[in-house]
Short mmCIF file of C-alpha atoms and ligand atoms in Angstrom, two decimals:
data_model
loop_
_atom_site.label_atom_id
_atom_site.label_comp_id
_atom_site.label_asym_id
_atom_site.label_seq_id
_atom_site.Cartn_x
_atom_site.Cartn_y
_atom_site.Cartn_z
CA UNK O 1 -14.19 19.85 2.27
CA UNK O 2 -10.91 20.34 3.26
CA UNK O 3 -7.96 17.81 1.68
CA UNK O 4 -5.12 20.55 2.45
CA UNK O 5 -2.30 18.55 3.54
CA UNK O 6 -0.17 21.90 3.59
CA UNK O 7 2.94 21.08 5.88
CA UNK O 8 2.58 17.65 6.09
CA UNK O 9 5.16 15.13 6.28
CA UNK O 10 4.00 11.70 4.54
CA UNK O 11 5.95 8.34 4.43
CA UNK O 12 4.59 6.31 1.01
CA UNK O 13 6.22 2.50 1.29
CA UNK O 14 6.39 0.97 -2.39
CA UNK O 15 6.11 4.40 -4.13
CA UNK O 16 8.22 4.56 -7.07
CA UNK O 17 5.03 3.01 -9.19
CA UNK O 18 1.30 1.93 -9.32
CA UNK O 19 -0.68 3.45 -6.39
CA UNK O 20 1.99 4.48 -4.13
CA UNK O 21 3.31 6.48 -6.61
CA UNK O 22 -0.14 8.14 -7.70
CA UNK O 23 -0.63 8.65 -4.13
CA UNK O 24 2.79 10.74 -3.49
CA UNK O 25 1.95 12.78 -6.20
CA UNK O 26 -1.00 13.37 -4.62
CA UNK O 27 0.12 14.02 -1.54
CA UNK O 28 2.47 16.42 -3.25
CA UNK O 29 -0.14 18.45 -5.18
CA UNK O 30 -2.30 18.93 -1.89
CA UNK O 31 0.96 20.67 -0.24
CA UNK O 32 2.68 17.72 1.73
CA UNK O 33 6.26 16.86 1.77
CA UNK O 34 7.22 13.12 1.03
CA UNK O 35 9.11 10.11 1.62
CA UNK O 36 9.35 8.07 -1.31
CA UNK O 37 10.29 4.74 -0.33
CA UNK O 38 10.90 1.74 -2.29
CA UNK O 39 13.60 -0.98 -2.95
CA UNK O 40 13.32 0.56 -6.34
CA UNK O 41 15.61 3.26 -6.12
CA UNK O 42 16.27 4.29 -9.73
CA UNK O 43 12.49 4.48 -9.66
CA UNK O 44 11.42 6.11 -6.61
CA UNK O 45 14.42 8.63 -7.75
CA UNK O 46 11.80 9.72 -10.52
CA UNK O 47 8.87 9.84 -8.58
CA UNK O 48 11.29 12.39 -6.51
CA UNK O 49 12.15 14.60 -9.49
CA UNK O 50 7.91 14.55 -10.05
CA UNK O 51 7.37 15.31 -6.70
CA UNK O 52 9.69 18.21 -6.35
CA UNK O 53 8.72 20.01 -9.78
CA UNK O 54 5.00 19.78 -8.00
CA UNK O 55 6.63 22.04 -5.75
CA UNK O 56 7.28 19.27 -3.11
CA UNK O 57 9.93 18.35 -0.75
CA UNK O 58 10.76 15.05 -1.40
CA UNK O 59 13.24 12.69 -0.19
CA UNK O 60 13.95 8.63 -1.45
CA UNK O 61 14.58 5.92 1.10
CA UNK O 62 15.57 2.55 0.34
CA UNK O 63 13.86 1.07 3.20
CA UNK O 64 12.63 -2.95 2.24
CA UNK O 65 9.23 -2.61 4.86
CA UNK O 66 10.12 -6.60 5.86
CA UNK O 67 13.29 -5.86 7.79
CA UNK O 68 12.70 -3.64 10.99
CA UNK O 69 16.32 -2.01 11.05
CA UNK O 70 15.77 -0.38 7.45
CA UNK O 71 12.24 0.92 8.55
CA UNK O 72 13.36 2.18 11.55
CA UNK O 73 16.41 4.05 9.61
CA UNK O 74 13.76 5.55 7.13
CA UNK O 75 11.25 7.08 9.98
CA UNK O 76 14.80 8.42 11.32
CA UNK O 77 15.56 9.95 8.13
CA UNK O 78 12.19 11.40 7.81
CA UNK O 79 12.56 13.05 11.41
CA UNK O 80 16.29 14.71 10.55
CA UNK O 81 14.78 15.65 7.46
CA UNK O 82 11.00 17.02 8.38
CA UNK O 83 11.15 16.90 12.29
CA UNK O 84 8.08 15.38 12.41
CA UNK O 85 5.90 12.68 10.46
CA UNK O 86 1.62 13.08 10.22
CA UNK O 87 0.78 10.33 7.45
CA UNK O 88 1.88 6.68 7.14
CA UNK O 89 0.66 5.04 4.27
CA UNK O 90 1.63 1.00 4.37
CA UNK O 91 1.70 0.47 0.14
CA UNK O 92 4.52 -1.35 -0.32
CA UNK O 93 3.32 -5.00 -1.88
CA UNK O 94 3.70 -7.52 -4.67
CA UNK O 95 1.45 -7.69 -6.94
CA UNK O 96 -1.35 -10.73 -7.70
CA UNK O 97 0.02 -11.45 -10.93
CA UNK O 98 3.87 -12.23 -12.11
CA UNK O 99 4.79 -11.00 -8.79
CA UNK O 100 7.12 -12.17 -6.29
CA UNK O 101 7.35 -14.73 -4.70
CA UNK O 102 6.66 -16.27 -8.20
CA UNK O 103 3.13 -17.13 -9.38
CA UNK O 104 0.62 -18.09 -6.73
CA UNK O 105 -0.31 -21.17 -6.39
CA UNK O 106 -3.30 -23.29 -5.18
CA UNK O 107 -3.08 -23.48 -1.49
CA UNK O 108 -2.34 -27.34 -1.63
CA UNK O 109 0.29 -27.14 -4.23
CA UNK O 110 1.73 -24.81 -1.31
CA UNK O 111 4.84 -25.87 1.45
CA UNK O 112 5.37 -24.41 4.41
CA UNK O 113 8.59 -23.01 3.36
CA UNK O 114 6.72 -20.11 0.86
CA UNK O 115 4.39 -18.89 2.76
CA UNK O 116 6.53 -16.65 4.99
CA UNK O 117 7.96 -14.47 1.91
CA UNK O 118 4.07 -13.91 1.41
CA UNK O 119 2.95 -13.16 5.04
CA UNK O 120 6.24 -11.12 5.20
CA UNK O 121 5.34 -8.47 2.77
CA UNK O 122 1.16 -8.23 3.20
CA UNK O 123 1.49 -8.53 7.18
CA UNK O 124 4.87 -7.80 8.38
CA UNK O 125 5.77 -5.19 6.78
CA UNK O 126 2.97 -3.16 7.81
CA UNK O 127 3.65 -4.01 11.56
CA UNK O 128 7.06 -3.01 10.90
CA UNK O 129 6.48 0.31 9.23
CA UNK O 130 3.44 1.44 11.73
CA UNK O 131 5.29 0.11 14.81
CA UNK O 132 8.49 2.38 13.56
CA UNK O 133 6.43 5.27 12.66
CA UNK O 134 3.97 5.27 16.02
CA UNK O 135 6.88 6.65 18.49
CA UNK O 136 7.00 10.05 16.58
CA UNK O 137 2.96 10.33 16.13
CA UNK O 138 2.64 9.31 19.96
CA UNK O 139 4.61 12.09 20.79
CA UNK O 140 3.01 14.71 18.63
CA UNK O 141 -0.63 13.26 20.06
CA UNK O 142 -1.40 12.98 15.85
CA UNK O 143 -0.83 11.03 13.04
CA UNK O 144 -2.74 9.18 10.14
CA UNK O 145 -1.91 5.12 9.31
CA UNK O 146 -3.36 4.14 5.98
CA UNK O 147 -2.77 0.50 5.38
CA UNK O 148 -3.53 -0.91 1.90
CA UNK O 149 -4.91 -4.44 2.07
CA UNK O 150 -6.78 -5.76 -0.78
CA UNK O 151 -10.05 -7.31 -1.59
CA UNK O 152 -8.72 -11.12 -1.45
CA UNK O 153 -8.53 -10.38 2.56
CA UNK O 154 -11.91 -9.44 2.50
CA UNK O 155 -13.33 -11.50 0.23
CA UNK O 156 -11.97 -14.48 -1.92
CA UNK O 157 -10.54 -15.40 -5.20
CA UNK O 158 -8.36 -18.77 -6.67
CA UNK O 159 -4.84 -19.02 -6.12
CA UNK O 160 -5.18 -15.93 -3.62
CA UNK O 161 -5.00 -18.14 0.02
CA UNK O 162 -1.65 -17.03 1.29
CA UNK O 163 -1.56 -13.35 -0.22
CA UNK O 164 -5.21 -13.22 1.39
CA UNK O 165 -4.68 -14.57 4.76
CA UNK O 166 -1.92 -11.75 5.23
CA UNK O 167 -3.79 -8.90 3.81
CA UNK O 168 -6.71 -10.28 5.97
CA UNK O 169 -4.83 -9.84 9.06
CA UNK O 170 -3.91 -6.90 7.32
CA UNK O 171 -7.72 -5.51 7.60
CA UNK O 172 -7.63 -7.11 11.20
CA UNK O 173 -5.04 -5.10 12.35
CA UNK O 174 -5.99 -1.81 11.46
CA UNK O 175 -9.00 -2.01 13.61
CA UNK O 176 -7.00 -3.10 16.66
CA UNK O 177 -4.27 -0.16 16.22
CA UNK O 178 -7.08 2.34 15.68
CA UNK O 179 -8.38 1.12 19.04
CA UNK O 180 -5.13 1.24 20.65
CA UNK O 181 -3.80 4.87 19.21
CA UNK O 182 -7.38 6.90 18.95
CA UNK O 183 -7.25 8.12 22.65
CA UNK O 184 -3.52 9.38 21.18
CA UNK O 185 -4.92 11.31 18.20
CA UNK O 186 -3.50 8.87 15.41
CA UNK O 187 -6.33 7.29 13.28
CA UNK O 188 -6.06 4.31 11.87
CA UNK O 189 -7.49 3.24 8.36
CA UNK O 190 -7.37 0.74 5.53
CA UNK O 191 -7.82 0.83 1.49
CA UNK O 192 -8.87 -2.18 0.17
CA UNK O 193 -8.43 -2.08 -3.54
CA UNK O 194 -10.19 -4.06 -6.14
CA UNK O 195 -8.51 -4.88 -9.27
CA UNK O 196 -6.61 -2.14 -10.42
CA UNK O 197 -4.66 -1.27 -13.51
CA UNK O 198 -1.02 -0.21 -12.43
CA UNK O 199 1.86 -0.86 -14.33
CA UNK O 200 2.43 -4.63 -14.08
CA UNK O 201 -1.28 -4.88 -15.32
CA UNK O 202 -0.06 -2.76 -18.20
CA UNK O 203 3.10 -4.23 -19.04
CA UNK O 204 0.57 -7.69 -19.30
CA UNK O 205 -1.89 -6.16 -21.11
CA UNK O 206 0.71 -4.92 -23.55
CA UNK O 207 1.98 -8.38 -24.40
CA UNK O 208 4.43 -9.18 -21.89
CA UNK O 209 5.80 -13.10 -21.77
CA UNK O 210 3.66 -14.51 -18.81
CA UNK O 211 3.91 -17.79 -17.50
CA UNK O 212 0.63 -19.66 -17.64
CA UNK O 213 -0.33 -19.62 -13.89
CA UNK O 214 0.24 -15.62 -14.52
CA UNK O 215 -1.80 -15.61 -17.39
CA UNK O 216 -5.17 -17.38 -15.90
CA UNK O 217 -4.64 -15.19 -12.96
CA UNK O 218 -4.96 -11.87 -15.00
CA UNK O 219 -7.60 -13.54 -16.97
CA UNK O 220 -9.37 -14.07 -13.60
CA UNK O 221 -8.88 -10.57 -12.80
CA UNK O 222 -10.10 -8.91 -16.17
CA UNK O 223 -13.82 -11.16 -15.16
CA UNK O 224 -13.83 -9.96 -11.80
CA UNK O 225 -13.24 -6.37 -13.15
CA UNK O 226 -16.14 -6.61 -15.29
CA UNK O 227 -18.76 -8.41 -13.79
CA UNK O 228 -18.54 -5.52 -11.04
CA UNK O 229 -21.13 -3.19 -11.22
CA UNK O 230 -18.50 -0.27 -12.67
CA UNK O 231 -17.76 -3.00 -15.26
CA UNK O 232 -14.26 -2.31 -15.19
CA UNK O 233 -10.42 -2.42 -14.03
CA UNK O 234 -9.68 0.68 -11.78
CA UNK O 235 -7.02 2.78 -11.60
CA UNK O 236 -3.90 4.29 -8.87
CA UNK O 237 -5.93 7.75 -8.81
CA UNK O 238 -8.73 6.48 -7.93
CA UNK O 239 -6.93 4.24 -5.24
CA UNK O 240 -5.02 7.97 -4.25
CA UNK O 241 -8.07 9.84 -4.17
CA UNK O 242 -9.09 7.73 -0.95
CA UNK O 243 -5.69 7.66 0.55
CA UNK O 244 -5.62 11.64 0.32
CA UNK O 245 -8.87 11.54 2.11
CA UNK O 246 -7.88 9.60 4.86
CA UNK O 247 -4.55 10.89 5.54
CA UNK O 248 -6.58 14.61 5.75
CA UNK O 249 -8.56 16.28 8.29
CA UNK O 250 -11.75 15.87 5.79
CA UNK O 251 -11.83 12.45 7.30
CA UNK O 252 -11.62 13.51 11.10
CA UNK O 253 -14.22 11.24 12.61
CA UNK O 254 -12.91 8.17 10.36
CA UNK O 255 -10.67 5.56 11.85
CA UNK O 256 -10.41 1.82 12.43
CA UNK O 257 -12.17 1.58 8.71
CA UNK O 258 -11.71 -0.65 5.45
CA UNK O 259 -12.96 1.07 2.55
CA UNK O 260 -13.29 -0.76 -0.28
CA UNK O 261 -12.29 0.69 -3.88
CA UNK O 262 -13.08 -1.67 -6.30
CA UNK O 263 -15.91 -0.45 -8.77
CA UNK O 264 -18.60 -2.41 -6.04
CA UNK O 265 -17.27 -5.78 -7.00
CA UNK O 266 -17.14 -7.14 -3.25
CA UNK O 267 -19.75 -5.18 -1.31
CA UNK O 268 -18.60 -6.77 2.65
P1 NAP S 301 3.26 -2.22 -7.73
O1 NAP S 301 2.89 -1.40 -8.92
O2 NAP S 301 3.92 -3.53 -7.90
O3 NAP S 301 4.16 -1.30 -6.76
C1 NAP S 301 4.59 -1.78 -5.51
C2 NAP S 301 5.95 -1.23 -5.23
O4 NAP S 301 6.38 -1.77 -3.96
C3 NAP S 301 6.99 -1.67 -6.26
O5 NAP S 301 7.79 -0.58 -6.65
C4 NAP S 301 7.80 -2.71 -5.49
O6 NAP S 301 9.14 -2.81 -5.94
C5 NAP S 301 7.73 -2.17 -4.10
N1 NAP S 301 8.09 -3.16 -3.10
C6 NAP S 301 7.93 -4.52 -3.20
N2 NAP S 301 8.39 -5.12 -2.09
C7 NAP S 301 8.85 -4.13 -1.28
C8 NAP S 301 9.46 -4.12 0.00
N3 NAP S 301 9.69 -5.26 0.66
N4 NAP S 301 9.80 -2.94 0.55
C9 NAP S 301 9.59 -1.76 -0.11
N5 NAP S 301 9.03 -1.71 -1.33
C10 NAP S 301 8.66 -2.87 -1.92
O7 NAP S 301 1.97 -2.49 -6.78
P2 NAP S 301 0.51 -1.89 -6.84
O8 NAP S 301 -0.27 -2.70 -7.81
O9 NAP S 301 0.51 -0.40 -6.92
O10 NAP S 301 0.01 -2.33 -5.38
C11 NAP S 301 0.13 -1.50 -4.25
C12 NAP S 301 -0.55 -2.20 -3.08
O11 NAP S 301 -1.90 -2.50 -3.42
C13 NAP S 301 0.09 -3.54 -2.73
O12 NAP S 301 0.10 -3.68 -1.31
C14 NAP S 301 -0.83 -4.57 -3.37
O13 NAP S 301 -0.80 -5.80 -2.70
C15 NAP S 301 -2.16 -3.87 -3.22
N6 NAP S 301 -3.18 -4.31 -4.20
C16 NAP S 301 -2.98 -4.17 -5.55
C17 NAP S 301 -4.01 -4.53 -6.42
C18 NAP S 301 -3.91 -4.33 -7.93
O14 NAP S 301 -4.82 -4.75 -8.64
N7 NAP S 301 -2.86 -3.71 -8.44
C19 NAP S 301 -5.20 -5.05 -5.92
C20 NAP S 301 -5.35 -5.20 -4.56
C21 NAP S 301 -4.35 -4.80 -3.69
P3 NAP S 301 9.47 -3.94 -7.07
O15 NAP S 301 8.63 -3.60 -8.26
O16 NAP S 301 10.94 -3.75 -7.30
O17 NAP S 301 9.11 -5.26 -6.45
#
C-alpha cells in the first residue's frame, strides 16, 4: 500500500493541536508540504517549526474557517506558495468539553441566539473551507476533502443536540460533494471520531478547574470510552492514521464515506 504523499500540498484547518496537528505531522512525514492553519498562531507557529525539521515545507495561516474572506485568503496563500493544493482536511472545531461556545447545554435550556456560534464552526466552516478550496482542485481535475465530523452526528449523546445536528449535516454533506466533484477527480470523505484524548482531554484529566456541566460531560465521555469494545479513549494518531489514508492514493476507489474511529463504540 501506497500512503506516499510526496509533493503534496495539504491545507489542515485547526492544526496547531489535538488531531489536526497529529495529522500535519503526518502529512509531513509521508512527504507533503502543509498549511497549518489555526486562530492559534503562537501554536500553529510550533507545529511549523515540527513540520519543517520533518523535512517539510510548511507555512501558518491565520484563517478562522467561519468567515469566508479569511478562507479564501488562506487557499490564496497556499496557491502563491505551492501553486497547487491536493488535500483539504476540514479539522478545525471546538471541542465537547470546556469548549467554546461555553458548556453545552440540554437542548431546552438552549435559545435561539447560541445555536449559530455552534452550527457556525461544525457546518459552516466546512462549507466555507471546501467551497474555497474546490476552484483550484476543479482545475487540476484532483483533489482529496476530508471532513472531520464526529460520532454525536452519527449517533447520540446528552447535552450534544446542537454540536450534533451540525456535525450531522456535516456527514450529510460529504456525501453530496462527493457526488457532485467525483466525475472531477476530487473525492470526498469524512472521519468521524469517537472520544479521543487530545489536549483539552489532558489538561482535564490532569486536574484542570472545570465547571460542573464540563465535568459530567467528560465523565460521560470516559463511560462511553470504555464500554466500547476497545475499552478505551483514543488518540490524534490514530484519528491521523485515517486522514493519511484518505487524503492518499491507497484509498483511490473511496469517496462519499464516513468512517468511524472510535474503538467500535457506535457501529452505524
Ligand atoms: P482541539 O484540540 O481543540 O483543536 C482544534 C483546533 O481548532 C484548536 O487549535 C482551535 O483553536 C482551532 N479552532 C477553533 N475554532 C477555529 C476556527 N473558527 N478557525 C480555525 N481554527 C479554529 O480539537 P480536537 O479535539 O483535535 O478536535 C478536532 C476535530 O475533531 C473537531 O472538529 C472536533 O469537533 C472533532 N472531534 C473531537 C473529538 C474528541 O474527542 N477530541 C471527538 C469527536 C469529534 P482554539 O484552541 O484557540 O479554540
Amino acid at each position: 500500500m501506497n500512503l506516499n504523499l510526496e509533493g503534496k500540498v495539504a491545507i489542515v484547518t485547526g492544526a496547531a493541536r489535538g488531531m489536526g496537528r497529529a495529522t500535519t505531522l503526518t502529512f509531513a512525514r509521508e512527504g507533503a508540504n502543509v498549511v497549518i492553519d489555526d486562530i492559534d498562531l503562537e501554536a500553529a507557529r510550533l507545529v511549523e517549526e515540527e513540520a519543517r525539521a520533518i523535512g517539510a515545507q510548511a507555512i501558518v495561516v491565520r484563517a478562522d474557517v467561519t468567515k469566508p474572506d479569511e478562507v479564501r485568503q488562506m487557499v490564496n496563500d497556499t496557491l502563491a506558495k505551492f501553486g497547487r493544493l491536493d488535500i483539504l482536511v476540514n479539522n478545525a472545531g471546538i471541542l465537547y468539553v470546556n469548549g467554546k461556545p461555553a458548556d453545552r447545554k440540554f437542548f431546552k435550556d438552549t435559545t435561539e441566539e447560541e445555536w449559530p456560534a455552534e452550527i457556525d464552526i461544525t457546518l459552516y466552516g466546512v462549507l466555507n473551507c471546501s467551497r474555497a478550496a474546490i476552484e483550484p482542485m476543479l482545475r487540476q481535475k484532483s483533489g482529496s476533502i476530508i471532513n472531520i465530523a464526529s460520532d454525536a452526528g452519527r449517533g447520540a449523546m446528552p447535552r450534544g443536540t446542537v454540536y450534533g445536528a451540525g456535525k450531522g449535516g456535516c456527514v450529510a454533506f460529504t456525501r453530496h460533494l462527493a457526488l457532485e466533484l467525483g466525475q472531477s477527480g476530487i473525492r470526498v470523505n469524512c472521519v468521524s471520531p469517537g472520544v479521543i484524548r487530545t489536549t483539552r482531554i489532558e489538561a482535564i484529566e490532569s486536574g484542570a478547574k472545570l465547571s460542573p456541566e464540563a465535568t459530567e460531560a467528560h465523565k460521560v465521555l470516559e463511560q462511553l470510552a470504555q464500554k466500547s469494545p476497545l475499552g478505551r479513549i483514543g488518540n490524534p494518531q490514530e484519528i491521523a492514521n485515517v486522514v493519511v489514508f484518505l487524503a492518499s492514493d491507497a484509498s483511490s476507489y473511496v469517496t462519499g464515506q464516513t468512517i468511524s474511529v472510535n474503538g467500535g463504540d457506535l457501529m452505524p
